Amino acid sequence: MTILALESSCDETAAAVVRDGRVVLSSVIASQHELHEEYAGVVPELASRAHVERMLPIVRAALEEAGVGLGLVDAIAVGHRPGLIGSLLVGVSAAKALAWSLGKPLIGVDHVHAHLYAGVLGQCDEVEEAYATASAVARTGDPLFPALGLVVSGGHTSMYLLRSWIDLTRVGATIDDAMGEAYDKAATILGVPYPGGPNLDRLASSAGASDRVIDLPISRLSPTSLDFSFSGLKTALLYAVRGLPSAKGEYARDATQLSPEQRRDFAAAFQRAACKAVILKLERVLDRWSEFSSEPCRSLLTGGGVTANSRLRAELQALADRRGIALRLPPLAWCVDNAAMIGGLAYELQRAGKWSDLSLQAVPTTSL
Ligand code: KG4
Ligand code: ZN
């Protein structure tokens, strides 16, 4: 089955053609970073206008790159939740128009759910090789489940128990900032330019960086909590950079007074505390796995923009090796928002009979 997938939930306009849920024939992403840079954050109205301009050229590019005409597409998928409502509406409207005019079925996909799928997409350069791998997986039965899922993005930070692609339960989530949001805010505190997350990662990983020059708190919450919190870490970094505020709420210093070495080391200390907090909660779930499932955990499915983070990737791999579970970590291109993951998960949804129709709505919140 060949699915044309659309994604426009935030500031990336994306389209992809995915075969049988695993083989990515094309994945085209137009980022809007340059549009939002001067505001140091995504401006919803600018984002939705840019989606309107870019969506159809991106769809055309994805079809061309895949060498697939619209007539050969079996279904249209779209990320319809969660996200910025104006941005989502562009993708949902385009997908409905395509489905209706071509007489093809429509599949609405939850974007957070799709991030969990990104690590199992065909990762081979050679499409035929990826297709063979996917077929082999299909023949032998899916060895992934039960799985522990982790989504760390700009809007969400959550863990899930997955019994299948369709049957999943949330076991923990952030009680305040999402991890990517904390990275973006930490970057602002340190005077690191937009986009904050990747730039802070680069700085923290640069030569000579020490993550122990300042001691920032690793969030644990209560001893049994499976939730995350990043706001305390962010405030601790703020005070480390600016000193404690006066009674009037004024600070004595700001990031401009940091030396380049201090800025680099503060970034590394933030990165250490943020990543360790995530690993700690994954360890807690794995320690208590028998409460969630009678079968052993077979894989760790990860996704979302922050899985592009160099330290988190290394720590996730080390965790999976320690625990002897398979890690599905998306390649960098599929960590951030993309349509390939939407087309991949859509295949699993339709196999379970979860089709949508033209009443599909854009919804700002996740269903998970
Ligand atoms: O998944 P995504 O593209 O969009 C949402 O669904 O939110 O994630 C975007 C987030 C941003 O907060 C961005 O700063 C963060 O992912 N991010 C990173 C890195 N690359 C992207 N955070 C830390 N390190 C990175 N290398
Ligand atoms: Zn996302």
Coordinates of C-alpha atoms and ligand atoms in Angstrom, one line a residue, residues 12 111 115 153-155 180-181 183-184 197-198 201 304-306 308-309 335-337, ligand 1:
E12 CA 7.6 22.4 9.2
H111 CA 1.5 13.5 15.5
H115 CA 6.9 10.3 16.6
S153 CA 9.6 17.1 21.5
G154 CA 9.0 20.8 21.7
G155 CA 5.5 20.3 22.9
G180 CA 12.5 20.7 23.9
E181 CA 10.7 23.7 25.3
Y183 CA 16.1 23.5 25.8
D184 CA 14.7 26.4 23.9
G197 CA 17.7 23.2 21.1
P198 CA 20.2 22.2 18.3
D201 CA 23.4 20.8 22.0
G304 CA 10.6 13.7 18.8
G305 CA 12.9 16.6 18.1
V306 CA 15.0 16.1 21.2
A308 CA 18.3 14.4 17.7
N309 CA 20.3 15.5 20.8
C335 CA 13.6 13.0 14.8
V336 CA 12.2 16.4 14.0
D337 CA 8.7 16.9 12.4
Ligands
KG4_1 O1 9.4 17.1 17.3 P1 9.7 18.5 17.0 O2 10.3 18.8 15.7 O3 8.4 19.4 17.1 C1 7.4 19.2 18.1 O4 6.6 18.2 17.8 O5 7.4 19.9 19.1 O6 10.6 19.0 18.2 C2 11.1 20.3 18.2 C3 11.9 20.5 19.5 C4 12.4 21.9 19.7 O7 12.1 22.3 21.0 C5 13.9 21.9 19.4 O8 14.7 22.8 20.1 C6 14.2 20.5 19.9 O9 13.1 19.7 19.4 N1 15.5 20.0 19.4 C7 16.6 19.7 20.1 C8 17.6 19.2 19.2 N2 17.1 19.3 18.0 C9 15.8 19.7 18.1 N3 16.7 19.8 21.5 C10 17.9 19.4 21.9 N4 19.0 19.0 21.2 C11 18.8 18.9 19.8 N5 19.9 18.5 19.1

